[in-house]
Amino acid sequence: MNKTLTLLSSAFLLAGASCAFAASSTDLTVTGTITPAACTPSLSNGGLVDNGKISAKDLNPTQNTELGKHPLQLTVACDASTQFALNPIDNRAGTASTSGWFGLGLTDANEKLGFVYVAVRNALADGQPASAISSEDEGLTWESTGWTIAGVLLSVGSASDSSAPIAVKDLTMDFEVQTFIAPANNLTLTDEVDMDGSATFEMKYL
């Protein structure tokens, strides 16, 4: 009798273990699409904005100092009409003196030197006027925009509809790059300080 009870108990334990294993499993699903199209982005002047040397005494002590507007043209050339976006990456993340814009690096005293604002103008999709659009939710929704910032996708919609990206073969878009220096009273400027803004525009196929 005791032997029989022992076997039955073991059977129940094994059955319970089987249920526990089933409830503790999960699936990994890998998806994606290989696209035959390829797009190449580029910026005029090699993407370089040179503000030259600025005297510390010419900086505003209590407000941001704007160092002028510098035009660059973005072009994207694709093998065929393709839906895409550009993902701006701030290579100096965390150094912008005004949050939301691209960083300009730090002084030797670890102070935020300023920030870079990039306005977007005159988008042309295959030679036709288009709307610059942006998405803050990885492409789920889109709206018209006049600037580009890190982590917010940038693309183009038709001139009459900014709710979704359109397929484009050749895109041109004007950037207006503005460099701002933080109030001089907040900075240690006893030695030369290099402006060190840097951003990468990464292709993202939609």
Backbone as CSV, one residue per row, in Angstrom:
resi,resn,N_x,N_y,N_z,CA_x,CA_y,CA_z,C_x,C_y,C_z
1,MET,0.838,-1.199,0.000,0.000,0.000,0.000,0.865,1.238,0.000
2,ASN,1.898,1.238,0.799,2.774,2.400,0.853,3.471,2.618,-0.477
3,LYS,3.883,1.522,-1.124,4.571,1.625,-2.405,3.669,2.249,-3.461
4,THR,2.411,1.856,-3.462,1.452,2.392,-4.430,1.256,3.886,-4.225
5,LEU,1.136,4.317,-3.010,0.967,5.750,-2.709,2.181,6.552,-3.179
6,THR,3.334,5.964,-3.006,4.562,6.650,-3.419,4.582,6.858,-4.925
7,LEU,4.188,5.889,-5.683,4.168,6.000,-7.144,3.151,7.022,-7.604
8,LEU,2.008,7.033,-6.978,0.966,8.006,-7.336,1.436,9.428,-7.032
9,SER,2.073,9.581,-5.900,2.583,10.915,-5.542,3.601,11.389,-6.561
10,SER,4.475,10.504,-7.003,5.466,10.867,-7.998,4.808,11.268,-9.306
11,ALA,3.763,10.581,-9.690,3.051,10.907,-10.928,2.460,12.305,-10.853
12,PHE,1.881,12.644,-9.715,1.294,13.982,-9.569,2.363,15.073,-9.584
13,LEU,3.495,14.783,-8.993,4.582,15.762,-8.992,5.097,16.014,-10.401
14,LEU,5.238,14.955,-11.185,5.711,15.100,-12.552,4.701,15.863,-13.397
15,ALA,3.438,15.595,-13.197,2.404,16.314,-13.945,2.431,17.792,-13.616
16,GLY,2.620,18.105,-12.339,2.707,19.507,-11.935,3.905,20.200,-12.530
17,ALA,5.039,19.509,-12.590,6.249,20.081,-13.178,6.058,20.351,-14.649
18,SER,5.354,19.464,-15.360,5.104,19.647,-16.791,4.300,20.917,-17.040
19,CYS,3.290,21.181,-16.233,2.484,22.400,-16.377,3.323,23.643,-16.105
20,ALA,4.201,23.549,-15.101,5.032,24.704,-14.761,5.967,25.051,-15.902
21,PHE,6.560,24.034,-16.541,7.464,24.298,-17.660,6.717,24.951,-18.818
22,ALA,5.523,24.511,-19.108,4.755,25.060,-20.226,4.413,26.522,-19.985
23,ALA,4.074,26.863,-18.748,3.675,28.233,-18.432,4.874,29.178,-18.396
24,SER,6.101,28.664,-18.333,7.282,29.510,-18.212,8.034,29.683,-19.525
25,SER,7.399,29.328,-20.636,8.064,29.446,-21.937,7.584,30.676,-22.688
26,THR,8.372,31.137,-23.627,7.987,32.268,-24.465,8.646,32.105,-25.823
27,ASP,8.137,32.792,-26.812,8.625,32.645,-28.185,9.422,33.863,-28.616
28,LEU,10.426,33.626,-29.420,11.188,34.692,-30.075,10.809,34.704,-31.545
29,THR,10.350,35.849,-32.043,9.988,35.989,-33.452,10.872,37.048,-34.079
30,VAL,11.526,36.717,-35.157,12.420,37.641,-35.858,11.819,37.969,-37.212
31,THR,11.576,39.249,-37.478,11.000,39.677,-38.750,11.871,40.744,-39.384
32,GLY,11.559,41.126,-40.579,12.299,42.168,-41.273,12.104,42.023,-42.767
33,THR,12.629,42.982,-43.510,12.505,42.971,-44.956,13.828,43.377,-45.578
34,ILE,14.271,42.633,-46.560,15.449,43.013,-47.328,14.980,43.808,-48.541
35,THR,15.410,45.038,-48.653,14.991,45.876,-49.768,16.097,45.967,-50.804
36,PRO,15.734,45.885,-52.097,16.760,45.997,-53.135,17.252,47.425,-53.328
37,ALA,16.482,48.388,-52.826,16.849,49.792,-53.012,17.914,50.211,-52.005
38,ALA,18.763,51.120,-52.409,19.769,51.685,-51.510,19.807,53.189,-51.716
39,CYS,19.954,53.931,-50.630,19.986,55.391,-50.695,21.277,55.904,-50.056
40,THR,21.806,56.963,-50.643,23.047,57.553,-50.138,22.801,59.010,-49.765
41,PRO,22.928,59.360,-48.461,22.781,60.761,-48.055,24.129,61.478,-48.104
42,SER,24.091,62.773,-48.349,25.312,63.581,-48.305,24.952,65.018,-47.966
43,LEU,25.936,65.744,-47.440,25.775,67.160,-47.109,26.817,67.970,-47.866
44,SER,26.392,69.124,-48.342,27.331,70.007,-49.036,28.452,70.430,-48.095
45,ASN,29.598,70.799,-48.664,30.777,71.218,-47.900,31.233,70.152,-46.917
46,GLY,30.922,68.897,-47.241,31.319,67.810,-46.348,30.639,67.857,-44.997
47,GLY,29.538,68.624,-44.904,28.822,68.750,-43.636,29.520,69.628,-42.615
48,LEU,30.485,70.429,-43.077,31.281,71.247,-42.145,30.747,72.670,-42.037
49,VAL,30.538,73.115,-40.822,30.211,74.512,-40.516,31.338,75.061,-39.655
50,ASP,32.062,76.041,-40.181,33.204,76.628,-39.471,32.840,78.040,-39.027
51,ASN,32.735,78.216,-37.724,32.400,79.539,-37.182,33.620,80.431,-36.990
52,GLY,34.806,79.910,-37.283,36.012,80.704,-37.114,36.308,80.971,-35.647
53,LYS,37.149,81.978,-35.404,37.495,82.351,-34.022,36.616,83.505,-33.559
54,ILE,36.070,83.359,-32.378,35.206,84.368,-31.775,35.853,84.840,-30.481
55,SER,35.974,86.149,-30.324,36.552,86.686,-29.096,35.564,86.541,-27.942
56,ALA,36.068,86.129,-26.790,35.205,85.960,-25.620,34.524,87.271,-25.236
57,LYS,35.185,88.392,-25.491,34.590,89.683,-25.105,33.398,90.063,-25.989
58,ASP,33.256,89.381,-27.137,32.126,89.660,-28.021,30.895,88.821,-27.692
59,LEU,31.010,87.949,-26.718,29.877,87.118,-26.326,28.984,87.843,-25.338
60,ASN,27.682,87.619,-25.464,26.727,88.223,-24.541,26.893,87.582,-23.167
61,PRO,27.067,88.392,-22.120,27.319,87.814,-20.784,26.105,87.121,-20.171
62,THR,24.893,87.529,-20.560,23.694,87.016,-19.887,22.717,86.282,-20.803
63,GLN,22.960,86.308,-22.113,22.066,85.639,-23.050,22.875,84.809,-24.044
64,ASN,22.196,83.894,-24.742,22.860,83.126,-25.790,23.342,84.055,-26.897
65,THR,24.509,83.777,-27.439,25.052,84.539,-28.560,24.939,83.697,-29.824
66,GLU,24.221,84.214,-30.837,24.110,83.498,-32.106,25.292,83.866,-33.000
67,LEU,25.936,82.856,-33.573,27.116,83.090,-34.414,26.785,83.071,-35.904
68,GLY,25.569,83.406,-36.248,25.193,83.485,-37.654,24.534,82.225,-38.165
69,LYS,24.057,82.312,-39.416,23.355,81.203,-40.053,24.215,80.661,-41.196
70,HIS,24.402,79.361,-41.235,25.244,78.741,-42.248,24.416,77.745,-43.060
71,PRO,24.297,77.956,-44.380,23.497,77.045,-45.199,24.273,75.788,-45.590
72,LEU,23.597,74.668,-45.554,24.088,73.403,-46.091,22.943,72.776,-46.872
73,GLN,23.272,72.001,-47.884,22.216,71.281,-48.603,22.374,69.783,-48.386
74,LEU,21.284,69.162,-47.949,21.232,67.715,-47.819,20.706,67.124,-49.116
75,THR,21.351,66.100,-49.616,20.836,65.352,-50.754,20.782,63.878,-50.375
76,VAL,19.755,63.209,-50.880,19.639,61.755,-50.734,19.365,61.189,-52.115
77,ALA,20.243,60.340,-52.599,20.099,59.719,-53.921,19.825,58.228,-53.736
78,CYS,18.716,57.746,-54.280,18.318,56.349,-54.157,18.359,55.651,-55.518
79,ASP,18.518,54.338,-55.497,18.507,53.553,-56.721,17.131,53.564,-57.379
80,ALA,16.086,53.645,-56.549,14.704,53.661,-57.026,13.868,54.410,-55.993
81,SER,12.618,54.738,-56.355,11.749,55.437,-55.411,11.582,54.610,-54.143
82,THR,11.850,55.230,-53.016,11.902,54.509,-51.743,11.324,55.375,-50.636
83,GLN,10.593,54.759,-49.722,10.170,55.455,-48.510,11.296,55.352,-47.491
84,PHE,11.744,56.487,-47.003,12.843,56.481,-46.042,12.720,57.664,-45.099
85,ALA,13.510,57.603,-44.066,13.632,58.735,-43.140,15.092,58.838,-42.733
86,LEU,15.435,59.973,-42.200,16.767,60.181,-41.638,16.636,60.230,-40.123
87,ASN,17.499,59.484,-39.453,17.513,59.471,-37.990,18.689,60.307,-37.510
88,PRO,18.431,61.522,-36.997,19.535,62.371,-36.525,20.068,61.873,-35.175
89,ILE,21.372,61.692,-35.108,22.026,61.236,-33.883,22.977,62.327,-33.395
90,ASP,22.799,62.763,-32.168,23.673,63.786,-31.587,24.912,63.102,-31.021
91,ASN,26.048,63.310,-31.663,27.292,62.702,-31.188,27.874,63.401,-29.966
92,ARG,27.243,64.492,-29.551,27.641,65.204,-28.328,26.448,65.286,-27.387
93,ALA,25.718,64.209,-27.336,24.497,64.167,-26.518,24.789,64.549,-25.073
94,GLY,23.876,65.333,-24.493,24.025,65.746,-23.098,24.840,67.002,-22.901
95,THR,25.329,67.609,-24.016,26.165,68.811,-23.858,25.466,70.097,-24.305
96,ALA,24.221,70.009,-24.787,23.515,71.218,-25.232,23.137,72.079,-24.032
97,SER,23.445,73.359,-24.107,23.108,74.263,-23.000,21.615,74.565,-22.965
98,THR,20.921,74.349,-24.085,19.462,74.450,-24.140,18.944,73.095,-24.585
99,SER,18.137,72.457,-23.778,17.709,71.086,-24.062,16.892,71.015,-25.349
100,GLY,17.011,69.895,-26.053,16.245,69.671,-27.265,17.036,69.864,-28.537
101,TRP,18.191,70.546,-28.463,18.977,70.800,-29.659,20.280,70.003,-29.618
102,PHE,21.071,70.128,-30.656,22.338,69.389,-30.716,23.383,70.050,-29.817
103,GLY,24.187,69.220,-29.174,25.203,69.728,-28.266,26.403,70.314,-28.994
104,LEU,27.147,71.171,-28.292,28.320,71.837,-28.857,29.588,71.476,-28.085
105,GLY,29.489,70.484,-27.220,30.651,70.081,-26.433,30.735,70.814,-25.110
106,LEU,31.814,70.538,-24.390,32.019,71.099,-23.053,33.299,71.922,-22.996
107,THR,33.341,72.890,-22.087,34.579,73.613,-21.814,35.488,72.719,-20.976
108,ASP,36.726,73.159,-20.771,37.657,72.404,-19.929,37.154,72.296,-18.488
109,ALA,36.250,73.207,-18.123,35.674,73.185,-16.776,34.368,72.380,-16.741
110,ASN,34.113,71.609,-17.829,32.943,70.731,-17.914,31.624,71.499,-17.977
111,GLU,31.658,72.704,-18.545,30.452,73.515,-18.722,29.929,73.322,-20.143
112,LYS,28.620,73.364,-20.300,27.996,73.209,-21.616,28.206,74.486,-22.431
113,LEU,28.938,74.349,-23.545,29.379,75.521,-24.298,28.241,76.213,-25.023
114,GLY,27.273,75.474,-25.512,26.178,76.077,-26.270,25.338,74.998,-26.914
115,PHE,24.772,75.307,-28.087,23.957,74.321,-28.795,23.886,74.687,-30.271
116,VAL,23.440,73.731,-31.070,23.313,73.916,-32.514,21.861,73.681,-32.914
117,TYR,21.298,74.638,-33.619,19.918,74.557,-34.106,19.968,74.376,-35.616
118,VAL,19.256,73.365,-36.135,19.268,73.083,-37.567,17.853,73.255,-38.123
119,ALA,17.650,74.347,-38.866,16.366,74.585,-39.521,16.317,73.838,-40.848
120,VAL,15.113,73.469,-41.272,14.899,72.732,-42.520,14.066,73.586,-43.456
121,ARG,14.531,73.720,-44.694,13.869,74.568,-45.691,13.852,73.868,-47.054
122,ASN,12.901,74.267,-47.899,12.922,74.009,-49.348,13.167,72.543,-49.721
123,ALA,12.312,71.670,-49.250,12.436,70.262,-49.621,11.916,70.047,-51.034
124,LEU,12.686,69.307,-51.832,12.280,68.933,-53.186,12.392,67.424,-53.333
125,ALA,11.283,66.782,-53.691,11.258,65.342,-53.904,11.123,65.080,-55.395
126,ASP,12.187,64.541,-55.990,12.224,64.313,-57.441,11.878,65.578,-58.210
127,GLY,12.417,66.697,-57.718,12.254,67.975,-58.385,10.972,68.712,-58.077
128,GLN,10.081,68.115,-57.269,8.811,68.743,-56.935,8.796,69.194,-55.483
129,PRO,8.141,70.354,-55.193,8.068,70.816,-53.803,7.452,69.744,-52.898
130,ALA,8.021,69.587,-51.724,7.549,68.596,-50.756,7.547,69.227,-49.372
131,SER,6.928,68.526,-48.437,6.866,69.009,-47.056,7.856,68.236,-46.195
132,ALA,8.692,68.951,-45.462,9.535,68.296,-44.458,8.633,67.842,-43.318
133,ILE,8.746,66.573,-42.946,7.905,66.030,-41.880,8.777,65.295,-40.863
134,SER,8.264,65.155,-39.653,9.029,64.492,-38.593,8.124,63.565,-37.800
135,SER,8.755,62.585,-37.145,8.021,61.639,-36.312,8.776,61.432,-35.004
136,GLU,8.063,61.572,-33.904,8.649,61.363,-32.583,8.355,59.969,-32.037
137,ASP,7.633,59.132,-32.825,7.243,57.799,-32.336,7.661,56.703,-33.309
138,GLU,8.871,56.841,-33.852,9.456,55.807,-34.721,8.636,55.568,-35.985
139,GLY,7.966,56.613,-36.475,7.272,56.504,-37.754,5.811,56.143,-37.672
140,LEU,5.231,56.063,-36.474,3.808,55.758,-36.361,2.960,56.931,-36.815
141,THR,3.347,58.138,-36.422,2.636,59.347,-36.846,3.642,60.392,-37.308
142,TRP,3.177,61.282,-38.191,4.051,62.294,-38.781,3.363,63.649,-38.765
143,GLU,4.177,64.712,-38.741,3.661,66.075,-38.838,4.694,66.953,-39.511
144,SER,4.248,68.069,-40.062,5.171,68.977,-40.738,6.141,69.578,-39.739
145,THR,7.336,69.915,-40.210,8.358,70.450,-39.312,9.208,71.477,-40.028
146,GLY,9.838,72.346,-39.251,10.747,73.344,-39.800,12.153,73.197,-39.246
147,TRP,12.427,72.090,-38.538,13.750,71.870,-37.958,13.980,70.368,-37.797
148,THR,15.196,70.011,-37.432,15.510,68.618,-37.152,16.263,68.540,-35.830
149,ILE,15.910,67.548,-35.026,16.539,67.371,-33.721,16.861,65.889,-33.512
150,ALA,17.751,65.627,-32.597,18.214,64.262,-32.349,17.074,63.354,-31.910
151,GLY,17.047,62.151,-32.482,16.076,61.152,-32.073,14.707,61.297,-32.687
152,VAL,14.494,62.323,-33.516,13.204,62.539,-34.180,13.397,62.313,-35.673
153,LEU,12.704,61.326,-36.236,12.880,60.981,-37.644,12.489,62.142,-38.550
154,LEU,13.257,62.320,-39.613,13.015,63.380,-40.586,12.779,62.745,-41.948
155,SER,11.692,63.148,-42.615,11.385,62.627,-43.941,10.641,63.707,-44.717
156,VAL,10.025,63.313,-45.838,9.234,64.264,-46.636,7.897,63.645,-47.008
157,GLY,6.874,64.496,-46.970,5.561,64.133,-47.485,5.272,64.966,-48.712
158,SER,4.148,64.758,-49.321,3.781,65.567,-50.483,3.518,66.996,-50.035
159,ALA,3.501,67.913,-50.988,3.299,69.329,-50.662,1.942,69.571,-50.013
160,SER,0.970,68.702,-50.280,-0.381,68.901,-49.766,-0.745,67.972,-48.608
161,ASP,0.169,67.038,-48.250,-0.149,66.063,-47.202,1.110,65.747,-46.389
162,SER,1.100,66.161,-45.141,2.270,65.947,-44.274,2.057,64.805,-43.290
163,SER,1.063,63.949,-43.558,0.723,62.901,-42.593,1.496,61.611,-42.796
164,ALA,2.239,61.491,-43.913,2.974,60.253,-44.163,4.095,60.509,-45.159
165,PRO,5.201,59.768,-45.053,6.286,59.919,-46.018,5.876,59.408,-47.396
166,ILE,6.467,59.999,-48.421,6.248,59.533,-49.782,7.515,58.837,-50.272
167,ALA,7.353,58.008,-51.293,8.512,57.349,-51.906,9.242,58.363,-52.775
168,VAL,10.557,58.428,-52.621,11.374,59.422,-53.318,12.619,58.736,-53.883
169,LYS,13.024,59.166,-55.059,14.288,58.682,-55.619,15.409,59.673,-55.330
170,ASP,15.138,60.960,-55.561,16.148,61.998,-55.333,15.550,63.117,-54.487
171,LEU,16.162,63.344,-53.336,15.687,64.368,-52.411,16.750,65.436,-52.217
172,THR,16.323,66.686,-52.197,17.189,67.770,-51.739,16.445,68.550,-50.661
173,MET,17.200,69.021,-49.695,16.612,69.749,-48.579,17.666,70.716,-48.045
174,ASP,17.281,71.957,-47.841,18.222,72.953,-47.329,18.218,72.947,-45.805
175,PHE,19.415,72.900,-45.241,19.598,73.065,-43.804,20.144,74.469,-43.546
176,GLU,19.684,75.089,-42.472,20.240,76.356,-42.011,20.762,76.119,-40.598
177,VAL,22.071,76.063,-40.479,22.701,75.686,-39.210,23.046,76.941,-38.414
178,GLN,22.527,77.019,-37.205,22.778,78.165,-36.334,23.482,77.683,-35.065
179,THR,24.621,78.294,-34.787,25.387,77.953,-33.592,25.152,79.013,-32.522
180,PHE,24.848,78.563,-31.328,24.625,79.475,-30.201,25.622,79.154,-29.087
181,ILE,26.217,80.204,-28.519,27.090,80.064,-27.359,26.313,80.475,-26.109
182,ALA,26.441,79.679,-25.067,25.739,79.958,-23.815,26.202,81.299,-23.230
183,PRO,25.402,81.898,-22.344,25.813,83.157,-21.718,27.239,83.078,-21.170
184,ALA,28.043,84.070,-21.520,29.469,84.042,-21.169,29.702,84.012,-19.665
185,ASN,28.787,84.581,-18.906,28.947,84.576,-17.452,28.908,83.157,-16.871
186,ASN,28.383,82.203,-17.639,28.286,80.820,-17.168,29.454,79.960,-17.642
187,LEU,30.407,80.572,-18.341,31.489,79.804,-18.959,32.856,80.240,-18.444
188,THR,33.768,79.283,-18.370,35.160,79.582,-18.054,35.915,79.727,-19.363
189,LEU,36.303,80.974,-19.703,36.884,81.266,-21.013,38.275,81.878,-20.888
190,THR,39.017,81.434,-19.906,40.373,81.954,-19.718,41.349,81.383,-20.743
191,ASP,41.015,80.223,-21.322,41.814,79.616,-22.395,40.930,79.413,-23.618
192,GLU,41.549,79.108,-24.754,40.771,78.833,-25.957,39.895,77.599,-25.745
193,VAL,38.670,77.686,-26.229,37.717,76.575,-26.128,37.247,76.221,-27.534
194,ASP,37.362,74.974,-27.898,36.939,74.526,-29.229,35.449,74.191,-29.238
195,MET,34.762,74.694,-30.280,33.388,74.257,-30.516,33.459,72.853,-31.103
196,ASP,32.619,71.954,-30.582,32.769,70.543,-30.921,31.417,69.890,-31.212
197,GLY,30.579,70.568,-31.999,29.297,69.995,-32.382,29.471,68.899,-33.428
198,SER,28.697,67.847,-33.324,28.777,66.752,-34.276,27.476,65.978,-34.272
199,ALA,26.927,65.718,-35.471,25.697,64.945,-35.595,25.802,64.015,-36.800
200,THR,25.138,62.898,-36.731,25.108,61.919,-37.817,23.657,61.741,-38.260
201,PHE,23.440,61.753,-39.585,22.108,61.518,-40.128,22.100,60.121,-40.758
202,GLU,21.424,59.216,-40.086,21.432,57.802,-40.433,20.191,57.436,-41.259
203,MET,20.400,56.695,-42.353,19.289,56.256,-43.186,18.446,55.213,-42.462
204,LYS,17.133,55.365,-42.589,16.198,54.382,-42.038,15.147,54.107,-43.102
205,TYR,15.051,52.883,-43.579,14.098,52.525,-44.628,12.765,52.165,-43.982
206,LEU,11.693,52.668,-44.573,10.358,52.529,-43.969,9.542,51.453,-44.697
